[in-house]
mmCIF file of C-alpha atoms in Angstrom:
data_model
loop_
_atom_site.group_PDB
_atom_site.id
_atom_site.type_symbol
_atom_site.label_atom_id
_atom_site.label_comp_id
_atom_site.label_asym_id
_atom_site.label_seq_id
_atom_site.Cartn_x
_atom_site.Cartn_y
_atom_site.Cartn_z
ATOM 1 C CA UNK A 1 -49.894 -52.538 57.700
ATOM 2 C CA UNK A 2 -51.760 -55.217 57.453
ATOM 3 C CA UNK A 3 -50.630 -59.409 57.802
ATOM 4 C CA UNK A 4 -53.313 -61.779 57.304
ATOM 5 C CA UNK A 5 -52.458 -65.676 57.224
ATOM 6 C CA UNK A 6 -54.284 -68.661 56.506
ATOM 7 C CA UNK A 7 -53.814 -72.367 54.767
ATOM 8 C CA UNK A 8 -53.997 -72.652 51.025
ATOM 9 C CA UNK A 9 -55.409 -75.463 50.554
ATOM 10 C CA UNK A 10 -57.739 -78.089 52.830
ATOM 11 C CA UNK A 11 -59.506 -81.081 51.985
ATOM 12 C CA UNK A 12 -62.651 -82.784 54.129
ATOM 13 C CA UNK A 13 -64.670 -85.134 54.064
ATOM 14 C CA UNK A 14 -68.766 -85.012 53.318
ATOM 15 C CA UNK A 15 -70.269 -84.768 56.499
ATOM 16 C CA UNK A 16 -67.232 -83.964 58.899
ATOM 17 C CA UNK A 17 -66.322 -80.925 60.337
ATOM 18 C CA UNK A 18 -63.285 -78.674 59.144
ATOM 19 C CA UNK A 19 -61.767 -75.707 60.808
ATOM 20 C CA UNK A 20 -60.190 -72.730 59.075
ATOM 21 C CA UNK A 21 -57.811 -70.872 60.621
ATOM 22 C CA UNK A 22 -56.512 -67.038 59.805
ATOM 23 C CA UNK A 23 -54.163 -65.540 62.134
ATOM 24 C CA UNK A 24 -53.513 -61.547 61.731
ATOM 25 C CA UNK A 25 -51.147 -58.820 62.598
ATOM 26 C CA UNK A 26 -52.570 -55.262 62.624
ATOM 27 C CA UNK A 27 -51.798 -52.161 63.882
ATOM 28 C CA UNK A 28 -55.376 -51.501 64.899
ATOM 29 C CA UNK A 29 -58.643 -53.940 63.935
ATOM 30 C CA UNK A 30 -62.127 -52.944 63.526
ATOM 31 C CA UNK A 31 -63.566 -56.401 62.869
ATOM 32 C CA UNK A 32 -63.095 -59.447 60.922
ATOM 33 C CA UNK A 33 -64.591 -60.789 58.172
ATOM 34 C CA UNK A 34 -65.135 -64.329 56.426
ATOM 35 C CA UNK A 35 -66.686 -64.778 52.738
ATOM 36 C CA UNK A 36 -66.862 -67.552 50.635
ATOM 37 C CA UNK A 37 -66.043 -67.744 46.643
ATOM 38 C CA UNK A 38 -67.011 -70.271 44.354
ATOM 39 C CA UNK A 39 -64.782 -70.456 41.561
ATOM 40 C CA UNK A 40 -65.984 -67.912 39.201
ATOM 41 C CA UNK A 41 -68.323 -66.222 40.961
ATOM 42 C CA UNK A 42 -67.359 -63.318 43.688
ATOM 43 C CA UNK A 43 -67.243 -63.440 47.392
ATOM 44 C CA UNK A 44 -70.187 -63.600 49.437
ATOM 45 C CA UNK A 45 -70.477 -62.789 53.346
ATOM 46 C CA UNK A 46 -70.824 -65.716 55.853
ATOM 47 C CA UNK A 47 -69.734 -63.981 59.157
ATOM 48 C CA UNK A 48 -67.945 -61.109 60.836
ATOM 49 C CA UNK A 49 -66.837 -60.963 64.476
ATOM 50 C CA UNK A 50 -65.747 -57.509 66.494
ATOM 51 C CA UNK A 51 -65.149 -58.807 69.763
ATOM 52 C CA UNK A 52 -64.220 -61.988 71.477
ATOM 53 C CA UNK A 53 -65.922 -65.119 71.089
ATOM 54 C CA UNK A 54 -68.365 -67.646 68.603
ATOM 55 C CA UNK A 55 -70.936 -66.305 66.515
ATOM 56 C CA UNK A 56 -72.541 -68.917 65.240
ATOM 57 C CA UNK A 57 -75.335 -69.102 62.029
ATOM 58 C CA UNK A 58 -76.507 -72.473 61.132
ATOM 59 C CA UNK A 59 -73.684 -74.641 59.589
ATOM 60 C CA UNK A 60 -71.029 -71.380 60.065
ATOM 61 C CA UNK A 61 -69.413 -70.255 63.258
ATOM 62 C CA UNK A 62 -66.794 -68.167 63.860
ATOM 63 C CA UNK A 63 -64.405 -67.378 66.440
ATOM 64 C CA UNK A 64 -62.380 -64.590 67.463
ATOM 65 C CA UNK A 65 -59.917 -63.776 69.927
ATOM 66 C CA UNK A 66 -58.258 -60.309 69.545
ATOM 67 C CA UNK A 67 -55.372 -60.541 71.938
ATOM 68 C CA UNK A 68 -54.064 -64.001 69.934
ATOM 69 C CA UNK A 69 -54.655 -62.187 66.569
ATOM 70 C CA UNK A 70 -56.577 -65.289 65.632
ATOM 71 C CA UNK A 71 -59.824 -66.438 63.973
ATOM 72 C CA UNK A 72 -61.315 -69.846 62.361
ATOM 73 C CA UNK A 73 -64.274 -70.593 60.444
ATOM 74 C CA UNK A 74 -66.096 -73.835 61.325
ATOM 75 C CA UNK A 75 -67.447 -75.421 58.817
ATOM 76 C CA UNK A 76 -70.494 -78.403 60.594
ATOM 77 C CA UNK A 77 -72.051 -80.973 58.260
ATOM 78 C CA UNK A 78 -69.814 -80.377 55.170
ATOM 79 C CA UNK A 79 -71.511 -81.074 51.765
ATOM 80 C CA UNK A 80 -70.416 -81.035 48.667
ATOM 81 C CA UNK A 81 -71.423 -77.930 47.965
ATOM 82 C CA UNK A 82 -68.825 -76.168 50.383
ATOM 83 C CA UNK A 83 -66.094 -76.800 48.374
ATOM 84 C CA UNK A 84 -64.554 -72.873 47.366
ATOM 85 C CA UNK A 85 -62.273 -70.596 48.641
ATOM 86 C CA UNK A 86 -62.885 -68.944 52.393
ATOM 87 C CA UNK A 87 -61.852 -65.759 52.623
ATOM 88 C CA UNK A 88 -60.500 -63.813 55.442
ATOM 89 C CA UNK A 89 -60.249 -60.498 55.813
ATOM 90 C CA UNK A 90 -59.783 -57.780 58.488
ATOM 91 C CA UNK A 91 -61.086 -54.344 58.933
ATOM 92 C CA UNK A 92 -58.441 -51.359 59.758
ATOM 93 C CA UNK A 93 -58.059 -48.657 61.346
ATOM 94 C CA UNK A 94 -59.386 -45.380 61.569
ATOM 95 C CA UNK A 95 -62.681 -46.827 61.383
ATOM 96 C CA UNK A 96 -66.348 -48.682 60.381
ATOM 97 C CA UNK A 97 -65.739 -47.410 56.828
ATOM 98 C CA UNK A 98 -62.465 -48.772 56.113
ATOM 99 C CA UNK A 99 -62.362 -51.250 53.514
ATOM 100 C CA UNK A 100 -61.671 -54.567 53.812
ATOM 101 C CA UNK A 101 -57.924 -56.172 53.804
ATOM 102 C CA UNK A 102 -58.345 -59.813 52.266
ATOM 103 C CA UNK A 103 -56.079 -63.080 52.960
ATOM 104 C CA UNK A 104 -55.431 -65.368 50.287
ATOM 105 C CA UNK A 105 -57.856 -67.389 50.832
ATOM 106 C CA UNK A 106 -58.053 -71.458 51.647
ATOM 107 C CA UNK A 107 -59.114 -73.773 48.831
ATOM 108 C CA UNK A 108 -61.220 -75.745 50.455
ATOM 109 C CA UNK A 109 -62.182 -79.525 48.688
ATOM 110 C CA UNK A 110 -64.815 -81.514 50.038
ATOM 111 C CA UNK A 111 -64.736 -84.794 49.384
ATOM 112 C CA UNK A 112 -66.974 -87.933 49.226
ATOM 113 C CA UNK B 1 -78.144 -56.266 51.294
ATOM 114 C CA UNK B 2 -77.927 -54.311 48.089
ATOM 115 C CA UNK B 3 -78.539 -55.381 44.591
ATOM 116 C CA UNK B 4 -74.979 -54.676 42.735
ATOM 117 C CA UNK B 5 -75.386 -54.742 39.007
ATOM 118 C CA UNK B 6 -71.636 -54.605 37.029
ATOM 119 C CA UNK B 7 -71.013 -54.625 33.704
ATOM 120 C CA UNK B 8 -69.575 -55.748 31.234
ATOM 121 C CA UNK B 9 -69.550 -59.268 32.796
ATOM 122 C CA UNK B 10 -66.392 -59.600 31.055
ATOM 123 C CA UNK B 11 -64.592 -58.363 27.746
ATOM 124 C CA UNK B 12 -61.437 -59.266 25.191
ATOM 125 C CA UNK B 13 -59.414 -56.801 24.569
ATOM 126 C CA UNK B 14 -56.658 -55.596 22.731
ATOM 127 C CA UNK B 15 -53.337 -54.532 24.303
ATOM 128 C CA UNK B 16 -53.457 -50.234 24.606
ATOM 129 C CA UNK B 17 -57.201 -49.474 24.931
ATOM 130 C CA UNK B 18 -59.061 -48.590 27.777
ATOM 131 C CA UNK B 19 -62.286 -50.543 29.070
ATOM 132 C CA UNK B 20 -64.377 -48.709 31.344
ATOM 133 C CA UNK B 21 -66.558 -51.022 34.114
ATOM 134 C CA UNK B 22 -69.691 -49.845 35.872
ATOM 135 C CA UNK B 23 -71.309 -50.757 38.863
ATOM 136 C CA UNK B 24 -74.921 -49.352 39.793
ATOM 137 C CA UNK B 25 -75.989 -50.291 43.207
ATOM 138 C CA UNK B 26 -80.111 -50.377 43.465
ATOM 139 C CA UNK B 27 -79.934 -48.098 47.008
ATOM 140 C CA UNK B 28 -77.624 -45.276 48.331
ATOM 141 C CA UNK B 29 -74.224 -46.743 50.018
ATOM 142 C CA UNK B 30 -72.013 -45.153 52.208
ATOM 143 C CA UNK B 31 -68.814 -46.576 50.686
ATOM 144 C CA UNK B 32 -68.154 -47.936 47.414
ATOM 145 C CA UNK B 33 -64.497 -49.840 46.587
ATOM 146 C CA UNK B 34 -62.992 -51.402 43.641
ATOM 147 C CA UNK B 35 -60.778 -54.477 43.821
ATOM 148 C CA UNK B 36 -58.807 -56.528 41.765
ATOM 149 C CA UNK B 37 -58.605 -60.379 42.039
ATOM 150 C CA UNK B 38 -55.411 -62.219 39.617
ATOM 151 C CA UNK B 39 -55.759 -65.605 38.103
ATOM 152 C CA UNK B 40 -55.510 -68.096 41.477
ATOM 153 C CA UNK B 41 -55.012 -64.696 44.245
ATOM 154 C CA UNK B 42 -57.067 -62.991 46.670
ATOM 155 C CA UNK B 43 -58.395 -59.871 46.535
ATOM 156 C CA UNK B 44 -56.603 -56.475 46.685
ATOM 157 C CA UNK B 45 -58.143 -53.112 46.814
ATOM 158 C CA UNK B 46 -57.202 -50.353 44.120
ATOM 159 C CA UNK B 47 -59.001 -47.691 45.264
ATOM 160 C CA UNK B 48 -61.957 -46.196 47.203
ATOM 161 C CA UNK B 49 -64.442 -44.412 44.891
ATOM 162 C CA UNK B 50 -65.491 -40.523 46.498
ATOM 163 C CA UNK B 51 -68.667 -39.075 46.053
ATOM 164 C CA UNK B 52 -68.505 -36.099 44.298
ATOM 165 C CA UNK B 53 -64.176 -36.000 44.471
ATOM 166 C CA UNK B 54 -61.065 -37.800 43.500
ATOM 167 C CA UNK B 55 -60.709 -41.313 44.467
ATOM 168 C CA UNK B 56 -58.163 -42.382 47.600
ATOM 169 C CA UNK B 57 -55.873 -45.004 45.445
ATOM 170 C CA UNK B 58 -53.774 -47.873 47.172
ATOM 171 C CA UNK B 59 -49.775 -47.609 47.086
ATOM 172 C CA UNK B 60 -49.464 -49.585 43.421
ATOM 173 C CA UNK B 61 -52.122 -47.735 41.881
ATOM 174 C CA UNK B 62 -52.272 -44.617 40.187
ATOM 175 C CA UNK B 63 -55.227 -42.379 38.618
ATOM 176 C CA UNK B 64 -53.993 -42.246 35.171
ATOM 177 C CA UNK B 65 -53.853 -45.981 34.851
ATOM 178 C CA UNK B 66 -57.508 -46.223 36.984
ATOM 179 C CA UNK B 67 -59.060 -43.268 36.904
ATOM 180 C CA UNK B 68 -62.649 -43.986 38.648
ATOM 181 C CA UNK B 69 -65.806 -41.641 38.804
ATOM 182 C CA UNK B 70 -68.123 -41.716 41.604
ATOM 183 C CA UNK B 71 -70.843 -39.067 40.702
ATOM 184 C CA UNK B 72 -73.812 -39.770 43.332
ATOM 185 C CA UNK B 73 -74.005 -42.581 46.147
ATOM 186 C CA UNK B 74 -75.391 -45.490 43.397
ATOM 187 C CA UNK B 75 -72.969 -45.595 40.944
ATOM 188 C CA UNK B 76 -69.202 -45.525 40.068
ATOM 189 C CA UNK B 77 -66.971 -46.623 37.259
ATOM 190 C CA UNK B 78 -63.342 -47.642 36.622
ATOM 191 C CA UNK B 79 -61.429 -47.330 33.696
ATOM 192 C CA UNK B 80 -58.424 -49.836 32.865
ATOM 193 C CA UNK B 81 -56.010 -47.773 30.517
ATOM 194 C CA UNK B 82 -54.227 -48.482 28.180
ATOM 195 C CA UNK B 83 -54.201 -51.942 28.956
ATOM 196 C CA UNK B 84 -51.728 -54.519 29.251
ATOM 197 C CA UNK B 85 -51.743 -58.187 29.513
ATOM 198 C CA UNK B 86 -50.515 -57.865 33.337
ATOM 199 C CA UNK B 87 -54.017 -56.089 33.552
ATOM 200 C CA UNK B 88 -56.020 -59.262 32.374
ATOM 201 C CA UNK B 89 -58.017 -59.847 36.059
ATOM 202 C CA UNK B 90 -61.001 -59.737 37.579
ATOM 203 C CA UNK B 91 -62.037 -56.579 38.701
ATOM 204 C CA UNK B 92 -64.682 -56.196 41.229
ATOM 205 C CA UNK B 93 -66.951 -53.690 42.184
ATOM 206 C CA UNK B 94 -67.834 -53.814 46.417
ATOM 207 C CA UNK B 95 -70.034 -51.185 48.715
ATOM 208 C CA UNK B 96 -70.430 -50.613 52.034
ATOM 209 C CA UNK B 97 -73.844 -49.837 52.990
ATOM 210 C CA UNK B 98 -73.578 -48.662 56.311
ATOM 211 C CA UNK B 99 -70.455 -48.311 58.888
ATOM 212 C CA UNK B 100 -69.140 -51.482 60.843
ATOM 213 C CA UNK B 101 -71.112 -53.173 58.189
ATOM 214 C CA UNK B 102 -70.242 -56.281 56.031
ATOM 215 C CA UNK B 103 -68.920 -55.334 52.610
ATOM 216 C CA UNK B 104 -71.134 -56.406 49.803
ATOM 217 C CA UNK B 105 -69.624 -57.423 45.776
ATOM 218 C CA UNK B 106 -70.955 -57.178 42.584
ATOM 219 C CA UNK B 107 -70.336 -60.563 40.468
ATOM 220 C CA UNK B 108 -67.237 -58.756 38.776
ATOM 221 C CA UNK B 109 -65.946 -58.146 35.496
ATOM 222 C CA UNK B 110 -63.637 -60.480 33.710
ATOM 223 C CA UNK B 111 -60.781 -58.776 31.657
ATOM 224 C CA UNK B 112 -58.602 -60.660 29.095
ATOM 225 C CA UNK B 113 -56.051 -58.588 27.223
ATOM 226 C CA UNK B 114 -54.445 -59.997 24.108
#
């Protein structure tokens, strides 16, 4: 089965950096996954990472490291508009067509 | 990406009928899912909709409460029987266009049951 774990709620400032962390336990993984959901709206893709290491993509990056069973989200140059939930989610086994195995999320507030 | 259409957006309805939800995806996906997300929760699959067979359902759900069609690789619907006010949700429509890919979600449909 799947574990996924990550902080309910965080709160930054405008302009500051924040980190979001997910931690998993798997018994096999075939990627991870972050979205983002506004409230009322559904989840949109930011970033996925299969092996080790930073992807970054503008304001997003995202880390991986399988052997820890851990991920975070970096959030640069927070505006106001980041505030919503960051999803993360794992992909497992058998394979690429798996679907996706969500956290709860982490209510993220950005404030002035 | 994929242009995911669902409807309806969202519906009222009374305790014991059935709503059925579509989704119609503008290209031909490889995989196509349907979630459910409760009032302040994440997301958790109910089933993954087959082409052309019965649908794989999650340990919690069970056809005759969700009974989904997926007749050709654009389109698939799920039914919500005889509903419930445990059922009132979001449910959300998501495909997979190609493997190892990045799922993709429709804006989901909002269910209230009085």
């Amino acid at each position: 089965g799947q574990n996924i774990d990550q902080p309910t709620e965080m709160t930054a400032t405008e302009g500051a950096i924040v980190q979001i962390n997910c931690t998993y336990q798997t018994s096999g993984f075939n990627g991870l996954f972050w979205y983002q959901q506004h409230a009322g709206e559904a989840p949109t893709f930011l970033s996925y990472n299969v092996l080790d290491g930073l992807e970054e993509k503008g304001r997003f990056s995202s880390f991986l490291s399988r052997s820890k069973g851990y991920s975070y989200l970096l959030l640069k140059e927070l505006q106001m508009k980041d505030s919503a939930s960051y999803l993360c989610a794992v992909r497992p086994p058998p394979g690429g067509n798996t679907p996706l195995v969500f956290g709860k999320g982490t209510r993220l507030s950005v404030i002035a | 990406s994929a242009v995911i259409s669902q409807k309806p957006s969202r519906d009222i309805c009374q305790r014991g009928t059935s709503l059925t939800i579509q989704c119609q995806v503008d290209s031909q996906v490889t995989m196509m899912f349907w979630y459910r997300q409760q009032p302040g929760q994440s997301l958790t699959l109910i089933a993954t909709a087959n082409q052309g067979s019965e649908a794989t359902y999650e340990s919690g759900f069970v056809i005759d409460k969700f009974p989904i069609s997926r007749p050709n690789l654009t389109f698939s619907t799920l039914t919500v029987s005889n509903m419930s006010p445990e059922d009132s949700s979001i449910y959300l429509c998501s495909v997979l266009l190609d493997s190892n890919q990045p799922q993709h979600f429709g804006d989901g449909t909002r269910l209230s049951i009085l």
